[in-house]
Short mmCIF file of C-alpha atoms in Angstrom, two decimals:
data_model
loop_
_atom_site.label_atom_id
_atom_site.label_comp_id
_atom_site.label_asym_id
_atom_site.label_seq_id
_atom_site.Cartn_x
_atom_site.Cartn_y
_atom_site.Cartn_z
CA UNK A 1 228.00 107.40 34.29
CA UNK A 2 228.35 109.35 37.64
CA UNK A 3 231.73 110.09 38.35
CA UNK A 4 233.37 108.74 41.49
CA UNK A 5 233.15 112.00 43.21
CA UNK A 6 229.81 112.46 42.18
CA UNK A 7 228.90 109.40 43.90
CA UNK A 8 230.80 110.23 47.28
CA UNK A 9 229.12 113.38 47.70
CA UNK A 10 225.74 111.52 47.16
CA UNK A 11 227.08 109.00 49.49
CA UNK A 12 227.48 112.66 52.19
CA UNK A 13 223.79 113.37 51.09
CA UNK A 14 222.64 109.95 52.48
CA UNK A 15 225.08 110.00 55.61
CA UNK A 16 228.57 109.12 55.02
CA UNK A 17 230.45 111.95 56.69
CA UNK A 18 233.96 109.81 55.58
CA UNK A 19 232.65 110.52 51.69
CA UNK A 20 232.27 114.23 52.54
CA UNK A 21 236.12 113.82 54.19
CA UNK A 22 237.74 112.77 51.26
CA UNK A 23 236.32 115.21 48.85
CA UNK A 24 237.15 117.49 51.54
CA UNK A 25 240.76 116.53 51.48
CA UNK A 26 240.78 115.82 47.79
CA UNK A 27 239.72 119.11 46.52
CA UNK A 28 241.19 121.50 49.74
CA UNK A 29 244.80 122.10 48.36
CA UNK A 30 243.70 122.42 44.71
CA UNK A 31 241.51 125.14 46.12
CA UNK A 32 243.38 127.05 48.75
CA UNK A 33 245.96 127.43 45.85
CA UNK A 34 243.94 128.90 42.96
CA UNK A 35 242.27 131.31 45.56
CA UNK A 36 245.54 132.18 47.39
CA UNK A 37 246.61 132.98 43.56
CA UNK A 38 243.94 135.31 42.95
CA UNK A 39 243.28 136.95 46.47
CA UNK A 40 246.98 137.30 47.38
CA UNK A 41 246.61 136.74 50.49
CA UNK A 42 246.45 133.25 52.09
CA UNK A 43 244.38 133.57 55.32
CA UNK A 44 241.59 135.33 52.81
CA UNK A 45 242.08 132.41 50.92
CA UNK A 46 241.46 129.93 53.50
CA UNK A 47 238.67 131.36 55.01
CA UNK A 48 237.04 131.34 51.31
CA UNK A 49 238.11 127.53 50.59
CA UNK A 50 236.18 127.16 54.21
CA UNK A 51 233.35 129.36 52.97
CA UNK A 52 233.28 126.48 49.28
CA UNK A 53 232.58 123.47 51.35
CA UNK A 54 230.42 125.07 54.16
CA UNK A 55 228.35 125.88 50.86
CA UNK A 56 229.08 122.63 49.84
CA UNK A 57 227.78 120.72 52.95
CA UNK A 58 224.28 123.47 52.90
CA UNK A 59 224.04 122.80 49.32
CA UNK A 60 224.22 118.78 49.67
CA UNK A 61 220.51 118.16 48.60
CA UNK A 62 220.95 120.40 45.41
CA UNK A 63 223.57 118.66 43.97
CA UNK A 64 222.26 117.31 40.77
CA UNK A 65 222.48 113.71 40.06
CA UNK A 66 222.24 113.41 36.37
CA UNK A 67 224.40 110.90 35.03
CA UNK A 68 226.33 113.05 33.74
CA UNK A 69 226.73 115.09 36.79
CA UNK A 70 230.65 116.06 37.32
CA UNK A 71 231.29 116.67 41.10
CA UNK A 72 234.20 118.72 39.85
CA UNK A 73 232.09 121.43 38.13
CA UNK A 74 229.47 121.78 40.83
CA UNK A 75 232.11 122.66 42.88
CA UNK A 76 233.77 124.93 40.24
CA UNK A 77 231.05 126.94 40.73
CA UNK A 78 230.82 127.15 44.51
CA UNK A 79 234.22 128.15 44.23
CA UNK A 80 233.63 130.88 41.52
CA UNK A 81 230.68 132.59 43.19
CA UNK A 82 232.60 132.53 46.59
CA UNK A 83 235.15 134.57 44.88
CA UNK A 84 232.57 136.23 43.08
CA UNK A 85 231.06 137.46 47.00
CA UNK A 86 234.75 138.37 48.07
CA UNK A 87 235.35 140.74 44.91
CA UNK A 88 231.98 142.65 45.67
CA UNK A 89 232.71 142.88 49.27
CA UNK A 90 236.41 144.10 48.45
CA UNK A 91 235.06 146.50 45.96
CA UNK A 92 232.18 147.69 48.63
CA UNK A 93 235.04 148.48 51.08
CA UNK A 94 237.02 150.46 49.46
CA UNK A 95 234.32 152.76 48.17
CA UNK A 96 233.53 152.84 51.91
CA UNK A 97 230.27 151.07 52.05
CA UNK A 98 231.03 147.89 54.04
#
């Protein structure tokens, strides 16, 4: 069984921008709080919870719809390669090369 946030962001896919909303404002503070945690520094962090669901919206017609599919861990992953992007940039900086 899809999970109820599974089936709003296929709702987004076919055209419900209110679906896309709510997961938007569902999942925002969770987010902005684990990355403000690890990034110590909350304007980084908002810009990356930004960066999640801009990925989210581009990434709209890959998100699998197995019916097992968990909303929650497609996202997870957004989230973790996001922060994955800002470590390597960090690191690139302070060797100098960005």
């Amino acid at each position: 069984m899809v999970d109820d946030d599974a089936r709003l962001m296929l709702a987004f896919r076919d055209g419900d921008r209110r679906a896309f909303e709510a997961l938007f404002s569902r999942y925002t503070p969770r987010i902005l709080t684990f990355l403000t945690r690890l990034v110590r520094d909350r304007a980084r962090a908002e810009e990356l919870t930004q960066d999640v669901f801009v990925r989210a919206v581009e990434g709209v017609e890959r998100f699998e719809t197995r019916s097992d599919a968990r909303f929650i861990d497609w996202l997870a992953r957004l989230v973790q390669n996001e922060l994955s992007n800002h470590n390597r940039r960090e690191r690139a900086q302070k060797r100098g090369g960005g």
